[in-house]
Amino acid sequence: MSFRQAYWDEPLLMEKRSAPEVPIDVSELVPPKLRRVGLAIPNLAEFDVVRHFTRLSQMNFGIDTGFYPLGSCTMKFNPKFTEELAALPTVARIHPDQDEATVQGALRLLYELQGILAKIAGMDAVTLQPAAGAQGEYTGLLIASAYHRDRGETRNQVILPDTAHGTNFASAGMLGYDIVEIPSKDGRVDLKALGSAAGDKTLAFMLTNPNTLGIFEEHVLEIADVVHAAGGLLYYDGANFNAILGRTSPGKMNFDIVHFNLHKTFTTPHGGGGPGAGPVGVKKALEPFLPVPLVSLNGRGYHLDYDRPKSIGKVRAWYGNFALLVRAYAYILRMGGDGLREVSDRAVLNANYVRHRLQGVLDVPFGSLRKHEFVASAASLATKGIRTVDLAKRLMDFGYHPPTVYFPHLVEEAMMIEPTETETKETLDAFVEALTKIVGEDPDVLRSAPHNTAVRRVDEVRAAREPILSARMAKAAKPAPS
Amino acid sequence: MPSDEVEMLRAIGLQSVDDLFADIPAAVRIPKLDLPDGLPEDVVVARVTSMLAANKTVVDMPTFLGGGSFDHFVPASVRAITARSEFYTSYTPYQPEISQGLLQALWEYQSLMCELTGMDAANTSIQGGKVFLIPRALRHHRRAVLANYLVGTGVKVREVDYDRATGMLDLGKLHEALGSDVCGVYVENPNFFGRFEEQLQEIRDATKAIFVVGVNPIAQAIVRPPGDFGADIVIGEGQPLGTPMNFGGPLLGIFACRQEHIRKMPGRVIGLTRDANGHRAFCMTLQTREQHIRREKAMSNICTNESLLAVAAATYLSVLGSNGLRRVAADNIRRARGLAASIDKISGFTAPIFRGAHFNEFVVRHKKGYPAVHRALLEKGVHGGLPLGRQLPELRDSALFATTGRHTLEAVARLLAELEAFR
């Protein structure tokens, strides 16, 4: 497959010729001390602004553009009908402080989504408030801590496997907890290591299942027993939920807390990095600690329940990323229980197919069967002077977004591939063929890749050494590179 | 079963899809999801549309709510750009060469935020002493979220009351609250009451602690930026810049700071650099602050943020330009002032209750209390402002009213006509 990305030598907004400023008298409106002089936002014709951002969009690669096997991020097709629904005035033009009686449709949708997500996860109650997965983790840990405190226990140790997402470490770190990292054994949690780490200080053990290697932790019930015997809680990082829909659930695996990434499993668009949505589900014993408000139903209709004395309070304004919650709700109705199970079936089939076909091209450590993703290693190519980053950059020349690279850390020269369910066999075959071809190419071609993208390899070291984060900083620094 | 699935299974050497799940122990398996079967697209669209039709929008019902979420007009071009699927179906631009478009748009967003706030650096959005001073008059959910985000820092908050006559921060109380244990001071301009905070310089001069100012980005068009007053960090809610209210989410957290703080800034940051051929290029930078590199020592746990809203904000500001944005800001002030004056003329009402300059919100008091007014308005299909009693008991007779350029003359007339009934 050949590919050439558009390139426009598009000036910065601030470099465009601005129409003259129109003076405006605000002397009656703003006190003298606060009156602004000068505002350097260019005045451009609307058609020129649209062209500017359209050109920029052509120098960007999305799922609609091509295959995007970015491991752990679940870059699958975002249905278009959910975009239309989210743009309805009955979504866009309702204010979050409106009287409950005037937003019964929105509250009903939230109420039903709470229930649906609880069912999918095998949990008893769900909050839709967190804005994304990492905030879900933070919320889950606050809930865990409140639960222990309520029982008169102070626990401040979070155990994490070495395969855990960076966000797990960061969430626990922000909360000031002690982090105990345990090494994996054969790509799975080492029960012995977990057993020696768990104790009366254990707040929670956070686990992704299947883990970031795409391996199902088949000893999950034993893991739960160890954690629970120590008095800790078991936290399910829902980043990999796309692998298990209709096959198992966090509740069935004895997890106590789970966060969902609606922008992954339930395909709300990733938006170039967000917004997402990170609801959190819990078992009954933890329900009192969920953030306020929950949406409840009583004789008078749907309402926002703030009367929750043990609640941890709030983690963000209002009720969550409503416009995303609408999309996820509609997607779930569209797929249904049967369709969601097929989602995981095909996601797991696609991943295993690609893994199988890459045998002999790249190493895939830790046995065979995977769930929705797998981690290959380019370590054996080091003798040719090729690193994973080179493979990743070269893949772009063939019209693919590279997989996640250099994660998880326990695999050397890691390349984490998640095809998702919304890809055809032809696409997967073509990707494998491209990667096979690349591995056999002249190493210099790889090291100088990409060649067909809008720009050539970007100097990230320079960007970090002399940070230029705004037009203002660019002006203050040396003349900007042209 | 479609034939390519059979082929793929055969290639792997498996008989059925179930074999792919053989590693899930029987004890944790579930037979299926306990949900109804899927529905055709048209049925889902009809069902969800009908469910949401139970909502009364601000078009159906003149609504005078603000408090952090505003119904500003959004030019259609903004949605046309954010609906470009090259943008909205992409993710965090980990691979800069193939993501230059988004990176440039986000860098332009950062630049625009710096211009509005008078800061050097901004991130592409988000969500250290012992005591942080915050205004007592602060939207209650902001206070609640702050409390949860301070858990791991050991920092406590101390409230500073407002001046009962002006609604601005009470400088006397500020001086009483300041001490050697104070590491930071937070104020908002305009503040919770919509009142411009005219004492930014006095507050800055009162302390050497980190000075954080919360802003409304539209007001910034005509208001001197916090950077002029020596602010260290500027934050703000970016929703007014081209994103609809959406019942409170998604929102856009603006975060900008002085250059000396950039290596402690949370969230994703885009830097300007060059490519191997010397062309201008952009990439995410200072990633050693972030969770995927620094893990538990990261400056935040942010992974997914609000990028698409940042693109919307950049597009919105570009379409309006400085001329358009200033017009919007000035128009908001005039409308709020006009509305307040009209309400104030109705016997029994006072608006605004604080003297001095406001942006697009103001506090309305009714001498017999506001809650009854609020209920009566709702019965007549008009949504009044945010009742303040739950948060500030001394203002239980008052509410926070907001207006934007979108309130029609008819909407305002309906409100005033209903308020007349309380004369």
Coordinates of N, CA and C in Angstrom, one line a residue, chain A residues 5 11 13-15 20-22 28 33-36 40-43 46 52 56-57 59-61 63-64 68 80-81 90-95 97-99 102-103 105-106 119 134-135 138 166-167 169 171 174-175 179 181 218 243 247-248 252 263 270-275 312 314 316 321-323 329 333-338 341 346 350 356 371 393 425 456-459 462-464 468-472 481-482, chain B residues 4-5 7-8 11 18 20-21 23 25 28-31 34 36-39 41 51-52 55-59 61 66 69 71 77 84-86 88-91 95 97-102 104 107-108 110-111 115-116 119-120 139 145 148-149 152 198 202 220 222-224 245-251 263 272-278 280 285 291 295-296 301 304-308 318 321-323 326 337 383 406:
Chain A
Q5 N 0.9 11.7 2.6 CA 0.0 12.6 3.4 C 0.1 14.0 2.8
P11 N 0.8 28.8 7.1 CA 1.3 29.7 8.2 C 0.6 29.5 9.5
L13 N -1.6 30.9 12.5 CA -2.7 31.9 12.5 C -2.2 33.3 12.7
M14 N -1.2 33.4 13.7 CA -0.7 34.7 14.0 C 0.2 35.3 12.9
E15 N 0.6 34.5 12.0 CA 1.4 35.0 10.9 C 0.5 35.5 9.7
P20 N -7.6 45.4 9.8 CA -7.4 46.4 10.9 C -8.3 46.2 12.1
E21 N -7.7 46.5 13.2 CA -8.5 46.5 14.4 C -9.6 47.6 14.4
V22 N -10.8 47.2 14.8 CA -11.9 48.2 14.9 C -11.9 48.7 16.4
E28 N -17.1 52.9 29.4 CA -18.2 52.9 30.2 C -18.4 51.5 30.9
K33 N -8.7 50.6 35.8 CA -7.6 49.7 36.2 C -7.6 48.4 35.5
L34 N -8.7 48.0 35.0 CA -8.8 46.7 34.4 C -8.9 46.8 32.9
R35 N -8.9 48.0 32.3 CA -9.2 48.1 30.9 C -8.0 47.6 30.1
R36 N -8.3 46.7 29.1 CA -7.2 46.1 28.4 C -6.8 47.0 27.2
A40 N -3.8 40.6 20.6 CA -3.2 40.1 19.4 C -3.8 38.8 18.9
I41 N -5.1 38.9 18.5 CA -5.8 37.8 17.8 C -6.1 38.3 16.5
P42 N -5.6 37.7 15.4 CA -5.8 38.3 14.1 C -7.2 38.3 13.7
N43 N -7.6 39.3 12.9 CA -8.9 39.4 12.3 C -8.9 38.9 10.9
E46 N -13.7 34.6 7.5 CA -14.2 33.3 8.0 C -13.8 32.2 7.0
H52 N -7.8 27.3 6.6 CA -6.6 27.1 7.5 C -6.8 25.8 8.3
L56 N -5.1 22.0 8.0 CA -4.5 21.3 9.1 C -5.1 19.9 9.3
S57 N -6.4 19.8 9.1 CA -7.0 18.5 9.3 C -6.4 17.5 8.3
M59 N -3.5 17.3 7.4 CA -2.2 16.9 7.8 C -2.4 16.1 9.2
N60 N -3.5 15.5 9.3 CA -3.8 14.7 10.5 C -4.4 13.4 10.2
F61 N -4.1 12.4 11.0 CA -4.5 11.0 10.7 C -5.5 10.5 11.7
I63 N -9.0 7.7 12.6 CA -9.4 6.3 12.3 C -10.1 6.3 11.0
D64 N -10.8 7.4 10.6 CA -11.5 7.4 9.3 C -10.5 7.4 8.2
Y68 N -5.3 2.1 12.7 CA -4.8 2.9 13.8 C -4.6 2.0 15.0
K80 N -21.3 7.3 13.1 CA -21.7 8.7 12.7 C -23.0 9.1 13.4
F81 N -23.9 8.1 13.5 CA -25.2 8.5 14.0 C -25.2 9.1 15.5
T90 N -31.5 19.3 22.2 CA -31.9 18.8 23.5 C -30.7 18.2 24.3
V91 N -29.6 18.1 23.6 CA -28.3 17.8 24.3 C -27.5 19.1 24.5
A92 N -27.3 19.8 23.4 CA -26.3 20.9 23.4 C -26.8 22.1 24.2
R93 N -28.1 22.3 24.1 CA -28.6 23.6 24.7 C -29.5 23.4 25.9
I94 N -29.0 22.5 26.8 CA -29.6 22.5 28.1 C -28.5 22.8 29.1
H95 N -28.9 23.6 30.1 CA -27.9 24.1 31.1 C -27.9 23.1 32.3
D97 N -27.5 23.5 35.4 CA -28.2 23.9 36.6 C -29.7 24.0 36.4
Q98 N -30.2 23.6 35.3 CA -31.7 23.7 35.1 C -32.4 22.8 36.2
D99 N -33.6 23.3 36.5 CA -34.4 22.5 37.4 C -34.7 21.1 36.9
T102 N -37.1 20.1 34.2 CA -37.0 20.5 32.9 C -35.9 19.7 32.1
V103 N -35.3 18.8 32.8 CA -34.3 18.0 32.1 C -34.5 16.5 32.4
G105 N -35.4 14.2 30.3 CA -34.9 13.3 29.3 C -33.4 13.0 29.5
A106 N -32.7 14.1 29.9 CA -31.2 13.9 30.2 C -31.0 13.0 31.4
K119 N -24.7 -3.3 34.8 CA -24.9 -4.7 34.3 C -23.7 -5.3 33.6
A134 N -8.3 8.3 33.7 CA -7.4 8.6 34.8 C -8.2 9.2 35.9
Q135 N -9.2 10.1 35.6 CA -10.0 10.6 36.6 C -10.8 9.5 37.3
Y138 N -8.6 7.9 39.8 CA -8.5 8.8 41.0 C -9.7 8.7 41.8
G166 N 0.7 3.7 33.0 CA 1.3 4.8 33.8 C 0.3 5.6 34.6
T167 N -0.9 5.7 34.1 CA -1.9 6.5 34.9 C -2.2 5.9 36.2
F169 N 0.0 4.5 38.3 CA 1.0 5.0 39.1 C 0.8 6.5 39.5
S171 N -2.0 8.2 39.3 CA -3.2 8.5 40.2 C -2.9 8.2 41.6
M174 N -0.5 10.9 42.9 CA -1.1 12.2 43.2 C -1.8 12.2 44.6
L175 N -2.3 11.0 44.9 CA -3.0 10.9 46.2 C -2.1 10.7 47.4
I179 N 3.4 3.3 46.8 CA 3.2 2.4 45.7 C 4.2 1.2 45.8
E181 N 5.3 -1.9 43.6 CA 5.3 -2.5 42.2 C 5.7 -3.9 42.3
E218 N -5.5 -15.6 34.3 CA -6.5 -16.6 34.6 C -6.6 -16.9 36.1
A243 N -12.1 -6.5 25.4 CA -11.7 -7.9 25.2 C -12.7 -8.9 25.8
R247 N -18.3 -12.2 27.9 CA -17.5 -13.4 28.2 C -17.2 -13.5 29.7
T248 N -16.9 -12.4 30.3 CA -16.8 -12.4 31.8 C -17.0 -10.9 32.2
K252 N -17.9 -10.6 38.1 CA -17.7 -12.0 38.2 C -16.3 -12.4 38.6
H263 N -14.6 6.1 25.8 CA -14.0 6.5 24.5 C -13.2 5.3 23.9
H270 N -12.2 9.8 20.1 CA -11.1 10.2 20.9 C -10.8 11.7 20.8
G271 N -11.3 12.4 19.8 CA -11.2 13.8 19.7 C -9.8 14.4 19.7
G272 N -8.8 13.6 19.2 CA -7.4 14.1 19.1 C -6.8 14.1 20.5
G273 N -7.4 13.4 21.4 CA -6.8 13.3 22.8 C -7.9 13.6 23.9
G274 N -9.1 13.8 23.4 CA -10.2 14.0 24.4 C -11.2 14.9 23.7
P275 N -12.4 15.1 24.3 CA -12.9 14.5 25.6 C -13.2 13.0 25.6
I312 N -17.7 10.8 48.7 CA -16.4 11.5 48.6 C -16.5 12.9 48.1
K314 N -17.1 15.6 45.1 CA -17.1 15.8 43.7 C -15.7 15.7 43.1
R316 N -15.4 16.6 39.6 CA -15.5 17.6 38.5 C -16.9 18.2 38.7
N321 N -19.2 14.1 31.4 CA -19.2 14.6 30.0 C -20.5 14.1 29.3
F322 N -21.6 14.8 29.5 CA -22.9 14.4 29.1 C -22.9 14.1 27.6
A323 N -22.3 15.0 26.7 CA -22.4 14.7 25.3 C -21.8 13.4 24.9
Y329 N -24.4 5.7 25.3 CA -25.7 5.1 25.5 C -26.3 4.7 24.2
L333 N -27.3 0.8 22.9 CA -28.6 0.4 22.4 C -28.5 -0.2 21.0
R334 N -27.6 0.4 20.2 CA -27.4 -0.1 18.8 C -26.8 -1.5 18.8
M335 N -25.8 -1.7 19.6 CA -25.2 -3.0 19.6 C -26.0 -4.1 20.4
G336 N -26.5 -3.7 21.5 CA -27.2 -4.7 22.3 C -26.3 -5.7 23.0
G337 N -26.8 -6.5 23.8 CA -26.0 -7.5 24.5 C -25.3 -8.5 23.5
D338 N -26.1 -8.8 22.5 CA -25.5 -9.8 21.5 C -24.4 -9.1 20.7
R341 N -21.1 -8.6 22.6 CA -20.3 -9.8 22.7 C -19.6 -10.1 21.4
R346 N -14.8 -10.4 17.8 CA -14.0 -10.0 16.6 C -12.7 -9.3 17.0
N350 N -9.2 -10.7 15.6 CA -8.3 -9.8 14.8 C -6.9 -9.8 15.5
H356 N -0.6 -14.1 15.0 CA -0.2 -15.4 14.4 C 0.6 -15.1 13.1
K371 N -5.8 -11.7 24.1 CA -7.1 -11.2 24.0 C -7.2 -10.2 22.8
K393 N 8.0 4.6 12.7 CA 8.1 5.7 11.8 C 7.9 5.2 10.3
K425 N -10.3 -8.4 7.3 CA -9.1 -9.2 7.1 C -8.1 -8.6 6.1
R456 N 9.1 15.4 8.0 CA 10.0 14.3 8.2 C 10.2 14.1 9.7
R457 N 11.1 13.2 10.1 CA 11.2 12.9 11.5 C 11.4 14.2 12.3
V458 N 10.6 14.3 13.4 CA 10.5 15.6 14.2 C 11.5 15.5 15.3
D459 N 12.2 16.6 15.5 CA 13.3 16.7 16.5 C 12.6 17.0 17.9
R462 N 15.1 18.6 20.7 CA 15.2 20.1 20.6 C 13.9 20.7 21.2
A463 N 12.8 20.1 20.9 CA 11.5 20.7 21.5 C 11.6 20.8 23.0
A464 N 12.1 19.7 23.6 CA 12.2 19.7 25.1 C 13.3 20.5 25.7
I468 N 9.4 25.9 23.3 CA 8.7 27.1 22.7 C 7.2 26.7 22.6
L469 N 6.4 27.2 23.6 CA 5.1 26.6 23.8 C 4.0 27.6 23.3
S470 N 4.4 28.7 22.8 CA 3.4 29.7 22.4 C 4.1 30.7 21.4
A471 N 3.3 31.5 20.7 CA 3.8 32.5 19.8 C 4.6 33.5 20.7
R472 N 4.1 33.8 21.9 CA 4.8 34.7 22.8 C 6.2 34.2 23.1
P481 N 12.3 28.7 13.6 CA 12.7 28.0 12.4 C 11.6 28.1 11.3
S482 N 12.1 28.3 10.1 CA 11.1 28.4 9.0 C 11.0 27.2 8.1
Chain B
D4 N -14.6 -14.6 6.2 CA -13.2 -14.2 6.5 C -12.9 -14.6 8.0
E5 N -13.9 -14.7 8.8 CA -13.7 -15.1 10.2 C -13.3 -16.6 10.2
E7 N -11.8 -18.2 7.8 CA -10.4 -18.2 7.3 C -9.4 -17.9 8.4
M8 N -9.7 -16.8 9.1 CA -8.8 -16.3 10.1 C -8.7 -17.4 11.3
A11 N -6.5 -20.1 10.0 CA -5.1 -19.7 10.0 C -4.5 -19.9 11.3
D18 N -15.1 -19.4 20.3 CA -15.1 -19.8 21.7 C -13.6 -20.2 22.1
L20 N -11.0 -18.9 21.3 CA -10.2 -17.7 21.6 C -10.3 -17.3 23.1
F21 N -11.4 -17.8 23.7 CA -11.6 -17.4 25.1 C -11.4 -18.6 26.1
D23 N -8.9 -19.3 27.6 CA -8.0 -19.0 28.8 C -8.8 -18.3 29.9
P25 N -11.2 -18.8 32.8 CA -11.6 -19.9 33.6 C -13.1 -20.0 33.7
V28 N -15.3 -17.8 36.1 CA -15.6 -16.4 35.9 C -16.3 -16.1 34.6
R29 N -16.7 -17.2 33.8 CA -17.4 -16.9 32.6 C -18.8 -16.5 32.8
I30 N -19.3 -15.7 31.9 CA -20.8 -15.4 31.9 C -21.3 -15.9 30.5
P31 N -22.6 -16.3 30.5 CA -23.1 -16.8 29.2 C -23.3 -15.7 28.2
D34 N -26.6 -9.4 30.0 CA -28.0 -9.3 30.3 C -28.6 -8.0 29.8
P36 N -30.9 -6.2 26.3 CA -31.6 -6.5 25.1 C -30.7 -6.6 23.9
D37 N -31.2 -7.3 22.8 CA -30.5 -7.3 21.6 C -30.4 -6.0 20.9
G38 N -29.4 -5.9 20.0 CA -29.2 -4.6 19.3 C -30.4 -4.2 18.5
L39 N -30.4 -2.9 18.1 CA -31.5 -2.3 17.4 C -30.9 -1.6 16.1
E41 N -30.1 1.3 13.4 CA -29.7 2.7 13.6 C -31.0 3.6 13.7
M51 N -36.5 10.3 23.7 CA -36.3 10.4 25.2 C -35.8 11.8 25.5
L52 N -34.9 12.3 24.7 CA -34.3 13.7 25.0 C -35.3 14.8 24.8
N55 N -36.6 17.0 27.5 CA -35.8 18.2 28.0 C -36.4 19.5 27.5
K56 N -36.4 20.5 28.3 CA -36.7 21.8 27.9 C -35.4 22.6 27.6
T57 N -35.2 22.9 26.4 CA -33.9 23.6 26.1 C -34.1 25.1 26.4
V58 N -32.9 25.8 26.3 CA -33.0 27.2 26.6 C -33.7 28.0 25.5
V59 N -34.0 27.3 24.4 CA -34.8 27.9 23.3 C -36.3 27.8 23.7
M61 N -37.4 27.6 26.6 CA -37.6 28.2 27.9 C -36.6 29.3 28.2
G66 N -25.9 30.8 34.5 CA -24.5 30.9 34.0 C -23.7 30.1 34.9
S69 N -21.2 27.8 33.0 CA -21.6 27.3 31.7 C -22.5 28.3 31.0
D71 N -24.5 29.9 27.4 CA -25.1 29.7 26.0 C -24.7 30.8 25.1
S77 N -19.1 27.5 11.5 CA -17.7 27.1 11.1 C -17.0 26.3 12.2
R84 N -14.6 17.6 11.4 CA -13.6 17.0 10.5 C -13.1 15.7 11.1
S85 N -13.4 14.6 10.5 CA -13.0 13.3 11.2 C -11.5 13.1 11.3
E86 N -10.7 13.8 10.5 CA -9.3 13.7 10.6 C -8.9 14.1 12.0
Y88 N -11.4 14.5 14.8 CA -12.1 14.0 15.9 C -12.0 12.4 16.1
T89 N -11.5 11.8 15.0 CA -11.3 10.3 15.2 C -9.8 10.0 15.4
S90 N -9.0 11.1 15.7 CA -7.6 10.8 16.0 C -7.5 10.8 17.5
Y91 N -6.3 10.4 18.0 CA -6.0 10.4 19.4 C -4.8 11.3 19.7
Q95 N 2.6 10.4 17.7 CA 3.5 10.3 16.5 C 3.4 11.6 15.7
E97 N 4.8 13.2 13.2 CA 5.0 13.3 11.8 C 3.6 13.2 11.1
I98 N 2.7 12.3 11.6 CA 1.5 12.1 11.0 C 0.3 12.9 11.6
S99 N 0.7 13.7 12.6 CA -0.3 14.4 13.4 C -0.1 15.9 13.4
Q100 N 0.7 16.5 12.4 CA 1.1 17.9 12.4 C -0.1 18.8 12.5
G101 N -1.2 18.4 11.8 CA -2.4 19.3 11.7 C -2.9 19.6 13.1
L102 N -3.2 18.5 13.9 CA -3.7 18.7 15.2 C -2.7 19.4 16.1
Q104 N -0.4 21.6 15.3 CA -0.3 23.0 15.0 C -1.6 23.7 15.6
W107 N -1.1 24.0 19.2 CA -0.1 25.0 19.5 C -0.7 26.4 19.4
E108 N -1.5 26.6 18.3 CA -2.2 27.9 18.1 C -3.1 28.2 19.3
Q110 N -2.7 27.1 22.3 CA -1.9 27.5 23.5 C -1.5 29.0 23.3
S111 N -1.1 29.4 22.1 CA -0.7 30.8 21.9 C -1.9 31.7 22.1
E115 N -2.1 34.7 24.9 CA -2.5 36.1 24.6 C -3.6 36.6 25.5
L116 N -4.6 35.8 25.7 CA -5.8 36.2 26.5 C -5.4 36.4 27.9
M119 N 0.1 35.1 29.8 CA 1.1 34.1 30.3 C 2.0 33.7 29.2
D120 N 3.0 32.9 29.5 CA 4.0 32.5 28.5 C 3.6 31.2 27.9
R139 N -18.0 29.1 43.3 CA -18.9 28.0 42.9 C -18.7 26.8 43.7
V145 N -14.3 20.0 44.2 CA -13.3 19.3 43.4 C -11.9 19.6 43.9
N148 N -10.9 17.4 46.8 CA -10.5 16.1 46.4 C -9.1 16.0 45.7
Y149 N -8.8 17.1 45.0 CA -7.5 17.1 44.4 C -6.3 17.6 45.3
G152 N -3.7 14.4 48.3 CA -2.3 13.9 48.3 C -1.3 14.9 48.6
E198 N -11.5 44.2 40.9 CA -10.6 45.3 40.5 C -9.3 45.4 41.3
E202 N -3.6 44.9 44.1 CA -3.5 44.9 45.6 C -3.3 43.5 46.2
Q220 N -11.8 38.3 28.9 CA -10.4 38.7 28.8 C -10.2 39.6 27.6
I222 N -11.5 42.3 26.8 CA -11.5 43.7 27.1 C -10.9 44.0 28.5
V223 N -10.5 42.9 29.2 CA -10.0 43.1 30.5 C -8.5 42.8 30.5
R224 N -7.8 43.6 31.3 CA -6.3 43.4 31.3 C -6.0 42.0 31.8
M245 N -23.3 24.1 25.8 CA -23.4 23.8 27.3 C -23.4 22.3 27.5
N246 N -24.1 21.6 26.7 CA -24.1 20.1 26.8 C -24.4 19.6 28.2
F247 N -25.3 20.3 28.9 CA -25.7 19.8 30.3 C -24.5 19.7 31.2
G248 N -23.5 20.5 30.9 CA -22.3 20.5 31.8 C -21.1 19.7 31.4
G249 N -21.1 19.1 30.2 CA -19.9 18.4 29.9 C -19.9 17.9 28.4
P250 N -18.8 17.9 27.7 CA -17.5 18.2 28.2 C -17.2 19.7 28.4
L251 N -16.2 20.0 29.3 CA -15.7 21.3 29.6 C -14.3 21.4 29.2
R263 N 7.9 23.4 33.7 CA 8.3 22.0 33.9 C 7.5 21.4 35.1
L272 N 7.2 23.9 19.7 CA 7.6 24.2 18.3 C 9.0 23.7 18.2
T273 N 9.3 23.0 17.0 CA 10.6 22.5 16.8 C 10.8 22.4 15.3
R274 N 11.7 21.6 14.8 CA 11.8 21.4 13.3 C 12.0 19.9 13.0
D275 N 11.8 19.6 11.7 CA 11.9 18.2 11.3 C 13.3 18.0 10.8
A276 N 13.6 16.8 10.3 CA 15.0 16.4 9.8 C 15.4 17.3 8.6
N277 N 14.4 17.9 7.9 CA 14.8 18.7 6.8 C 14.8 20.2 7.2
G278 N 14.7 20.5 8.5 CA 14.7 21.9 8.9 C 13.4 22.6 8.8
R280 N 9.6 23.8 9.9 CA 8.9 24.0 11.1 C 8.0 22.8 11.4
T285 N 5.7 17.9 24.0 CA 7.0 18.0 24.6 C 6.9 18.1 26.2
Q291 N 2.5 11.1 33.1 CA 2.3 9.8 33.7 C 3.0 8.7 32.9
R295 N 5.4 8.2 35.6 CA 4.6 7.4 36.5 C 4.2 8.1 37.8
E296 N 4.6 7.5 39.0 CA 4.0 8.1 40.2 C 4.6 9.4 40.6
N301 N -2.0 12.8 36.4 CA -2.3 11.5 35.8 C -3.0 11.7 34.5
T304 N -6.1 11.1 28.6 CA -7.1 11.7 27.8 C -7.5 13.1 28.4
N305 N -7.5 14.1 27.5 CA -7.8 15.4 28.0 C -9.0 16.0 27.2
E306 N -9.0 17.2 26.8 CA -10.1 17.8 26.1 C -9.7 18.5 24.8
S307 N -8.8 17.8 24.1 CA -8.2 18.4 22.9 C -9.2 19.0 21.9
L308 N -10.3 18.2 21.6 CA -11.2 18.7 20.6 C -11.8 20.0 20.9
S318 N -10.5 32.4 16.1 CA -10.0 32.8 14.8 C -11.1 33.3 14.0
G321 N -11.9 36.8 15.7 CA -10.8 37.7 15.7 C -10.9 38.6 17.0
S322 N -9.9 39.5 17.1 CA -10.0 40.4 18.3 C -11.2 41.3 18.2
N323 N -11.5 41.7 17.0 CA -12.7 42.6 16.8 C -14.0 42.0 17.3
R326 N -14.1 41.2 21.1 CA -14.3 42.4 22.0 C -15.8 42.8 21.9
R337 N -26.0 44.7 32.0 CA -26.3 45.9 32.7 C -27.8 46.3 32.4
H383 N -36.9 30.2 33.1 CA -35.9 29.7 34.1 C -35.1 30.8 34.7
R406 N -27.3 35.6 23.2 CA -28.4 34.8 22.6 C -29.7 35.0 23.2

